[in-house]
Amino acid sequence: MARPLRVGLLGYGTIGCGVIKMLTQSGLDIQKSVRLVKVADLDQERPRPVEVDRSLLTKDAEAVVRDPQIDVIVELIGGVGAAKKYVEMALDLGKDVVTANKYLMALYGDELFERAVKNKARLLFEASVAGGVPIIQVLREQLSSDRVISINAILNGTCNYILTRMEQVPGMDCAAAVAEAQARGFAEADPTLDLSGMDTAQKISILVRKAFRTRIHPEDIDLQGISGVSNVDVRTAVEMGYRIKLLARAKRVEDSLEVWVAPALIPEEAIMAQVKNEFNAIAINCEAHQEQIYIGKGAGMMPTAGAIVGDLYTLLNHRELPSAFAERSLDLRLLERSDIKCRYYLRLTVKDQPGVLARVSSALADKKISIASVVQKENSSDPARGVPLMIITHTTTVGAIAEAVRVIDRESIILEPAHTIRIMDVL
C-alpha cells in the first residue's frame, strides 16, 4: 500500500475546522490516503466547532513547513504577509501547496507558479474562488482549448445572502441583513472586504488570469460595493421585473477586456437572478462550448473545505499538473472605466416641487444620456424628506453617467447624493 499523503495545515480558523473535519471525522475514503500530521495556529485556546487531537497542534508554522515528513502544506492563514512567506518556503523545499488565499493568488500567482516549477512542486488553488464551485478545474481542463468570450459571476456568498434577505424581508435594510448574515456565519465580524466588492475583485482577477491569460491587479478593477443599495432599490427592482446582484463581469471588447464588479439589475427570468442566499454562480460564454453556468455554495465552512480536500484528491491522482498560472500570456488591455457601456438605474431623493424632472433631464441630456422611463413615488409620511425619483436610462457610458451625477448632485433640488446601479438586460 502506498504511503499516505502527509499534510501540514496552516490556520485553524473556520475553513481549517472544515478541513480537519473532512480529513479526520468524516469517514470519507480520503482518510485512508491522506494523513493530517500538524496544525499550526497562534491561538490554540479559542473554542472551535471542530476539535483536533491536541498533539497535532503547534504555534510554529515554519517548523510545520520545514518538517521533512510533511508532503503538502495547506495554507489557510490569509493575507499576503506570513502566508506568502510560508507558501514560498514550502515551494522552495519542493513541497506541494494547496491554498484558499484569493488575495495571494490574485497578486502573486504567476511568481508562485514560477517558484513551484523551479522546485518541481505543485500549486493548487481551487478554494480561492467560489467555494464549492470547481471553476478553476473547469478552466484548467474542460475549457482549456476553447476561447472564452465573457464571464458573468456572483462570487461573494455573503453579499448574495444580504441582497436576498433584503428582497425577501419587507423593510430590511443592508445593516440588518449584514447582522443576520453574521449571526448565521455567512459574514465576517468585519465585512468590509465583502461589502466593498474587493473580495469579488480579487476572485474575478484570478478568473481573468486563467480564462483570458491577462494579469489584472484587483485594485485596477472598476469597483462598486453593495453598501449603497437601499431597500427602496431592491423593492423597485422587483417591481420592474429585476433582481439586484453583486456582479463580476469580464468580457472581450475587441483587443481589450471590460472588467468590473458592481451591483447590477438582472432580469428576474435569468438564471443568475434566481441564485439566492450564500450560493455563487458563474456563467462562462465560449466560442465552442457557448454558455455554461456553474452554481454552488460560496460561503460557509464546508464548501471551501470541500474545495481544499478536492485539491488534495487531485494531488493524489495527478502527478503532472499545469506548470503556469495561465499558459501563453496575452495581456489584453484593460478597457478604461469611463468607456464601459450599459443602461443605468438612477435613484434620486428630490424636493417635491415643480420643474424637478426637467432639471434632472437637462443634466442627463447635456451628457447625451437618454431617459427610457421614470418612476416617482410619493412620500406621504414626511414631504420634507423629499420624494424618491427613479430613472432608467438607455445605454450610456460609465464616464457619462458619472459626469451627469456630479452635476445633478449640485442642484438645490437634490436632498441626498444620487445612487446608480447598472442594468444588465443581456449577460
XYZ file of C-alpha atoms in Angstrom:
427
model
C 0.000 0.000 0.000
C 1.319 3.454 -0.938
C 2.437 5.793 1.820
C -0.344 8.253 2.770
C -0.013 11.869 1.701
C 1.119 13.727 4.813
C -0.445 17.165 5.277
C 0.540 20.164 7.362
C -2.278 22.680 7.924
C -1.513 26.362 8.492
C -4.559 28.049 10.015
C -7.157 26.641 12.426
C -9.982 29.037 11.642
C -13.393 28.398 10.107
C -12.134 26.768 6.903
C -9.395 24.938 8.791
C -12.068 23.375 11.006
C -13.860 22.139 7.898
C -10.669 20.604 6.502
C -9.940 18.890 9.825
C -13.468 17.522 9.932
C -13.209 16.083 6.420
C -9.757 14.578 6.973
C -10.304 13.121 10.439
C -14.011 12.773 11.257
C -15.979 12.366 8.048
C -15.412 8.707 7.229
C -14.515 9.675 3.644
C -12.223 7.411 1.648
C -9.611 10.150 1.535
C -8.841 9.487 5.207
C -7.153 6.254 4.066
C -4.770 8.055 1.719
C -4.268 11.451 3.375
C -2.962 11.921 6.905
C -3.136 15.185 8.842
C 0.223 15.489 10.612
C 0.349 19.004 12.068
C -1.939 22.029 12.568
C -0.315 25.416 13.128
C -2.172 28.350 14.678
C -1.105 31.039 17.159
C -4.407 30.852 19.066
C -4.843 27.323 20.366
C -7.251 28.061 23.211
C -10.189 29.638 21.362
C -13.190 27.265 21.202
C -13.779 25.808 17.742
C -16.727 23.942 16.259
C -14.371 21.100 15.304
C -11.818 19.715 17.756
C -8.457 18.282 16.742
C -6.050 15.966 18.535
C -4.042 18.331 20.769
C -0.832 16.508 19.902
C -1.132 17.843 16.339
C -1.261 21.499 17.405
C 1.695 23.858 17.269
C 2.277 27.594 17.136
C 5.351 27.209 14.936
C 4.174 27.408 11.319
C 7.734 27.471 9.983
C 8.529 24.180 11.726
C 5.498 22.627 10.034
C 6.650 23.842 6.619
C 10.205 22.556 7.188
C 9.153 19.181 8.621
C 10.687 16.616 6.211
C 7.852 14.178 6.935
C 5.216 16.567 5.529
C 4.462 16.381 1.783
C 1.776 19.047 1.347
C 1.201 22.410 3.012
C -2.409 23.616 3.157
C -2.269 27.398 3.625
C -5.342 28.924 5.291
C -3.730 31.887 7.040
C -4.940 34.501 4.564
C -3.406 37.802 3.554
C -0.060 38.266 1.838
C 2.333 38.584 4.764
C 3.032 35.377 6.653
C 1.009 33.371 4.131
C 3.255 34.381 1.242
C 6.376 33.693 3.288
C 5.304 30.154 4.170
C 3.985 29.301 0.697
C 7.270 30.419 -0.859
C 9.219 28.480 1.744
C 7.221 25.315 1.085
C 7.631 25.593 -2.694
C 11.373 26.211 -2.319
C 11.548 22.950 -0.355
C 9.765 21.136 -3.192
C 6.573 20.637 -1.216
C 3.171 20.810 -2.892
C 0.895 23.644 -1.717
C -2.889 23.933 -1.567
C -4.288 27.369 -0.741
C -7.614 29.158 -0.439
C -5.879 32.533 -0.443
C -7.515 34.624 -3.174
C -5.537 37.773 -2.402
C -2.230 35.920 -2.544
C -3.086 34.276 -5.865
C -4.510 37.470 -7.363
C -1.321 39.416 -6.611
C 1.428 36.793 -6.790
C 0.009 33.779 -8.636
C 2.451 33.963 -11.565
C 5.500 34.375 -9.340
C 4.429 31.492 -7.112
C 3.938 29.201 -10.106
C 7.419 30.076 -11.371
C 8.803 29.126 -7.979
C 6.809 25.879 -7.993
C 8.123 24.899 -11.443
C 11.705 25.704 -10.467
C 11.460 23.357 -7.477
C 9.287 20.661 -9.121
C 6.404 21.357 -6.758
C 2.693 21.705 -7.473
C 0.403 24.592 -6.511
C -3.380 24.252 -6.377
C -5.886 26.995 -5.508
C -9.408 25.789 -6.330
C -10.712 27.067 -2.988
C -9.626 30.642 -3.726
C -12.655 31.285 -5.959
C -16.337 30.392 -5.456
C -16.098 27.926 -2.589
C -17.786 24.721 -3.666
C -17.848 25.526 -7.399
C -14.873 23.791 -9.123
C -14.384 26.630 -11.595
C -10.568 26.571 -11.653
C -10.658 22.917 -12.694
C -13.190 23.752 -15.417
C -10.941 26.465 -16.843
C -7.819 24.329 -16.450
C -9.269 21.227 -18.091
C -12.676 21.282 -19.816
C -12.374 24.768 -21.338
C -8.602 24.969 -21.747
C -8.725 24.590 -25.544
C -11.663 26.979 -26.035
C -11.721 30.773 -26.368
C -13.565 32.453 -23.517
C -15.645 35.431 -24.611
C -17.152 36.523 -21.302
C -17.591 35.671 -17.643
C -20.512 36.938 -15.557
C -20.453 35.788 -11.967
C -21.834 36.065 -8.466
C -18.666 35.380 -6.469
C -19.472 36.538 -2.946
C -21.885 34.411 -0.952
C -22.054 36.976 1.838
C -23.285 39.768 -0.442
C -25.692 37.460 -2.232
C -27.183 36.396 1.104
C -27.568 40.050 2.152
C -29.279 41.089 -1.090
C -31.522 38.016 -0.975
C -32.707 38.821 2.547
C -33.335 42.481 1.643
C -35.552 41.190 -1.152
C -37.362 38.616 0.995
C -37.981 40.634 4.168
C -40.078 43.824 3.782
C -38.235 46.852 5.102
C -34.955 45.053 5.853
C -32.000 47.319 5.116
C -28.408 46.387 4.394
C -27.225 46.794 8.012
C -29.909 44.441 9.344
C -29.153 41.877 6.642
C -25.431 42.053 7.480
C -26.184 41.399 11.159
C -28.280 38.376 10.223
C -25.544 37.077 7.921
C -23.010 37.407 10.725
C -25.288 35.555 13.149
C -25.573 32.688 10.660
C -21.849 32.525 9.983
C -22.065 33.868 6.416
C -20.294 37.174 7.157
C -17.102 38.102 8.987
C -17.100 40.281 12.099
C -15.671 42.974 9.822
C -17.484 42.511 6.492
C -15.763 45.441 4.726
C -13.876 43.265 2.242
C -17.144 41.633 1.161
C -19.405 44.705 1.147
C -16.874 46.878 -0.713
C -16.653 44.348 -3.543
C -12.883 43.885 -3.103
C -13.279 40.197 -2.219
C -15.099 39.742 -5.535
C -12.487 41.820 -7.381
C -9.727 39.529 -6.134
C -11.647 36.484 -7.333
C -12.500 37.837 -10.786
C -8.858 38.838 -11.291
C -7.912 35.166 -10.775
C -10.552 34.046 -13.275
C -9.381 36.670 -15.762
C -5.829 35.363 -15.442
C -6.969 31.806 -16.137
C -9.637 32.491 -18.761
C -8.143 35.451 -20.647
C -4.454 34.932 -19.791
C -4.196 38.524 -18.677
C -2.854 39.939 -15.438
C -5.116 42.464 -13.730
C -4.475 43.862 -10.264
C -7.675 43.789 -8.168
C -7.299 47.474 -7.342
C -7.337 48.370 -11.051
C -10.803 46.869 -11.495
C -13.791 49.211 -11.752
C -15.381 48.582 -8.368
C -18.623 49.418 -6.548
C -19.850 47.615 -3.453
C -23.353 46.985 -2.105
C -23.381 49.283 0.940
C -25.262 51.960 -1.011
C -28.041 49.600 -2.113
C -31.220 50.502 -0.220
C -34.435 48.650 0.427
C -36.079 51.124 -1.966
C -33.709 49.982 -4.714
C -34.417 46.318 -4.052
C -38.189 46.847 -3.923
C -38.211 48.993 -7.070
C -36.094 46.465 -8.937
C -38.590 43.703 -8.101
C -41.496 45.869 -9.242
C -39.733 46.408 -12.570
C -39.014 42.697 -13.039
C -35.376 42.673 -11.939
C -33.250 41.349 -9.090
C -30.142 43.108 -7.727
C -26.941 41.050 -7.579
C -23.304 41.938 -6.938
C -21.985 41.022 -10.375
C -18.432 40.413 -11.525
C -18.058 40.827 -15.271
C -15.155 40.173 -17.648
C -15.719 40.422 -21.395
C -13.597 40.710 -24.514
C -14.175 44.004 -26.332
C -12.049 43.772 -29.490
C -8.447 43.748 -28.227
C -9.417 44.908 -24.722
C -11.072 43.473 -21.619
C -14.061 45.021 -19.894
C -13.739 44.060 -16.222
C -15.834 45.372 -13.356
C -17.536 44.489 -10.073
C -20.745 46.302 -9.132
C -24.382 45.794 -8.115
C -26.485 45.156 -11.205
C -30.164 44.786 -12.053
C -30.631 41.418 -13.741
C -33.928 40.321 -15.361
C -35.849 38.093 -12.958
C -36.174 35.287 -15.539
C -32.394 34.990 -15.918
C -30.767 32.062 -14.104
C -28.319 34.419 -12.373
C -31.215 36.408 -10.897
C -32.589 33.237 -9.310
C -29.371 32.414 -7.425
C -30.161 33.104 -3.773
C -28.623 33.215 -0.314
C -24.971 32.115 0.009
C -24.842 30.489 -3.416
C -22.380 31.553 -6.113
C -22.928 31.323 -9.858
C -20.508 31.615 -12.774
C -21.670 31.910 -16.380
C -18.936 31.395 -18.954
C -19.542 32.059 -22.636
C -17.082 30.419 -25.043
C -16.806 30.159 -28.811
C -17.192 26.351 -28.925
C -18.892 25.408 -25.653
C -21.068 28.547 -25.800
C -22.715 29.353 -22.450
C -22.217 27.200 -19.364
C -23.412 28.061 -15.861
C -21.955 26.642 -12.660
C -23.775 27.095 -9.329
C -22.794 26.114 -5.798
C -22.393 27.393 -2.259
C -19.765 30.094 -1.972
C -19.837 30.862 1.747
C -19.550 28.761 4.874
C -17.142 26.270 6.353
C -17.754 23.126 4.329
C -17.950 24.335 0.685
C -14.464 25.872 0.848
C -13.113 22.968 2.873
C -14.507 20.642 0.225
C -12.553 22.530 -2.440
C -9.358 22.174 -0.378
C -9.869 18.438 0.033
C -10.713 18.212 -3.667
C -7.276 19.663 -4.437
C -5.710 17.030 -2.169
C -7.525 14.380 -4.245
C -6.059 15.987 -7.362
C -2.547 15.792 -5.913
C -3.107 12.112 -5.160
C -4.357 11.244 -8.637
C -2.438 13.566 -10.986
C 1.336 13.527 -10.990
C 1.531 16.208 -13.690
C -0.373 19.481 -13.363
C -0.173 22.799 -15.258
C 3.181 24.496 -14.691
C 1.902 28.054 -15.032
C -0.892 30.206 -13.637
C -2.032 30.687 -17.236
C -0.489 29.351 -20.425
C 0.716 31.798 -23.105
C 0.070 35.197 -21.546
C -1.992 37.506 -23.762
C -2.034 40.589 -21.510
C -5.053 42.212 -23.113
C -5.540 45.911 -22.413
C -7.985 46.779 -19.642
C -10.833 48.868 -21.049
C -10.979 52.315 -19.476
C -13.666 52.597 -16.815
C -15.187 55.634 -18.493
C -15.696 53.660 -21.730
C -17.716 50.794 -20.215
C -21.257 50.791 -21.642
C -24.572 49.756 -20.049
C -28.013 51.013 -19.088
C -28.464 52.585 -15.688
C -30.937 52.783 -12.825
C -30.611 56.164 -11.133
C -32.197 56.877 -7.727
C -32.561 60.480 -6.560
C -34.126 61.989 -3.468
C -35.583 65.309 -4.598
C -37.688 68.173 -3.326
C -41.379 67.804 -4.068
C -41.779 70.806 -6.336
C -42.470 71.648 -9.999
C -39.626 71.512 -12.527
C -37.545 68.846 -10.787
C -37.733 66.313 -13.586
C -36.947 68.960 -16.204
C -33.749 69.968 -14.443
C -32.614 66.367 -13.997
C -33.465 65.558 -17.613
C -31.487 68.561 -18.791
C -28.399 67.454 -16.864
C -28.641 63.981 -18.394
C -29.246 65.357 -21.890
C -26.140 67.539 -21.630
C -24.125 64.297 -21.332
C -26.091 62.720 -24.192
C -27.907 60.335 -21.834
C -31.403 59.362 -22.963
C -34.158 58.522 -20.437
C -36.070 55.278 -21.006
C -38.537 55.558 -18.112
C -39.231 57.429 -14.876
C -40.841 56.317 -11.607
C -41.669 58.885 -8.913
C -43.122 57.765 -5.603
C -44.964 59.934 -3.126
C -43.515 60.236 0.354
C -46.725 60.908 2.250
C -45.227 60.350 5.711
C -42.875 63.340 5.622
C -42.817 65.533 2.490
C -39.889 67.499 3.946
C -37.692 64.442 3.481
C -38.286 64.662 -0.241
C -39.535 62.054 -2.673
C -37.647 59.230 -4.393
C -37.258 59.657 -8.131
C -36.083 56.620 -10.111
C -34.848 56.975 -13.683
C -33.942 54.229 -16.145
C -31.569 55.310 -18.906
C -30.818 53.931 -22.322
C -27.290 52.623 -22.931
C -24.615 55.117 -21.938
C -21.066 55.037 -20.611
C -19.839 54.887 -17.046
C -17.980 58.122 -17.679
C -21.056 59.959 -18.930
C -23.270 58.857 -16.047
C -20.568 59.822 -13.528
C -20.289 63.312 -15.026
C -24.065 63.741 -15.085
C -24.397 62.643 -11.448
C -21.779 65.177 -10.368
C -23.844 67.920 -11.997
C -27.165 66.647 -10.616
C -25.835 66.349 -7.049
C -25.001 70.068 -7.081
C -28.614 71.016 -7.827
C -30.536 72.614 -4.951
C -33.445 70.253 -5.608
C -31.336 67.214 -4.608
C -31.599 66.242 -0.927
C -29.327 63.162 -0.963
C -26.469 62.095 -3.271
C -27.657 60.203 -6.331
C -27.207 56.443 -6.370
C -26.618 54.477 -9.573
C -26.922 50.770 -10.363
C -26.057 49.155 -13.687
C -28.677 47.255 -15.667
C -27.638 44.064 -17.451
C -30.515 43.033 -19.705
C -28.218 40.645 -21.585
C -25.374 38.934 -19.751
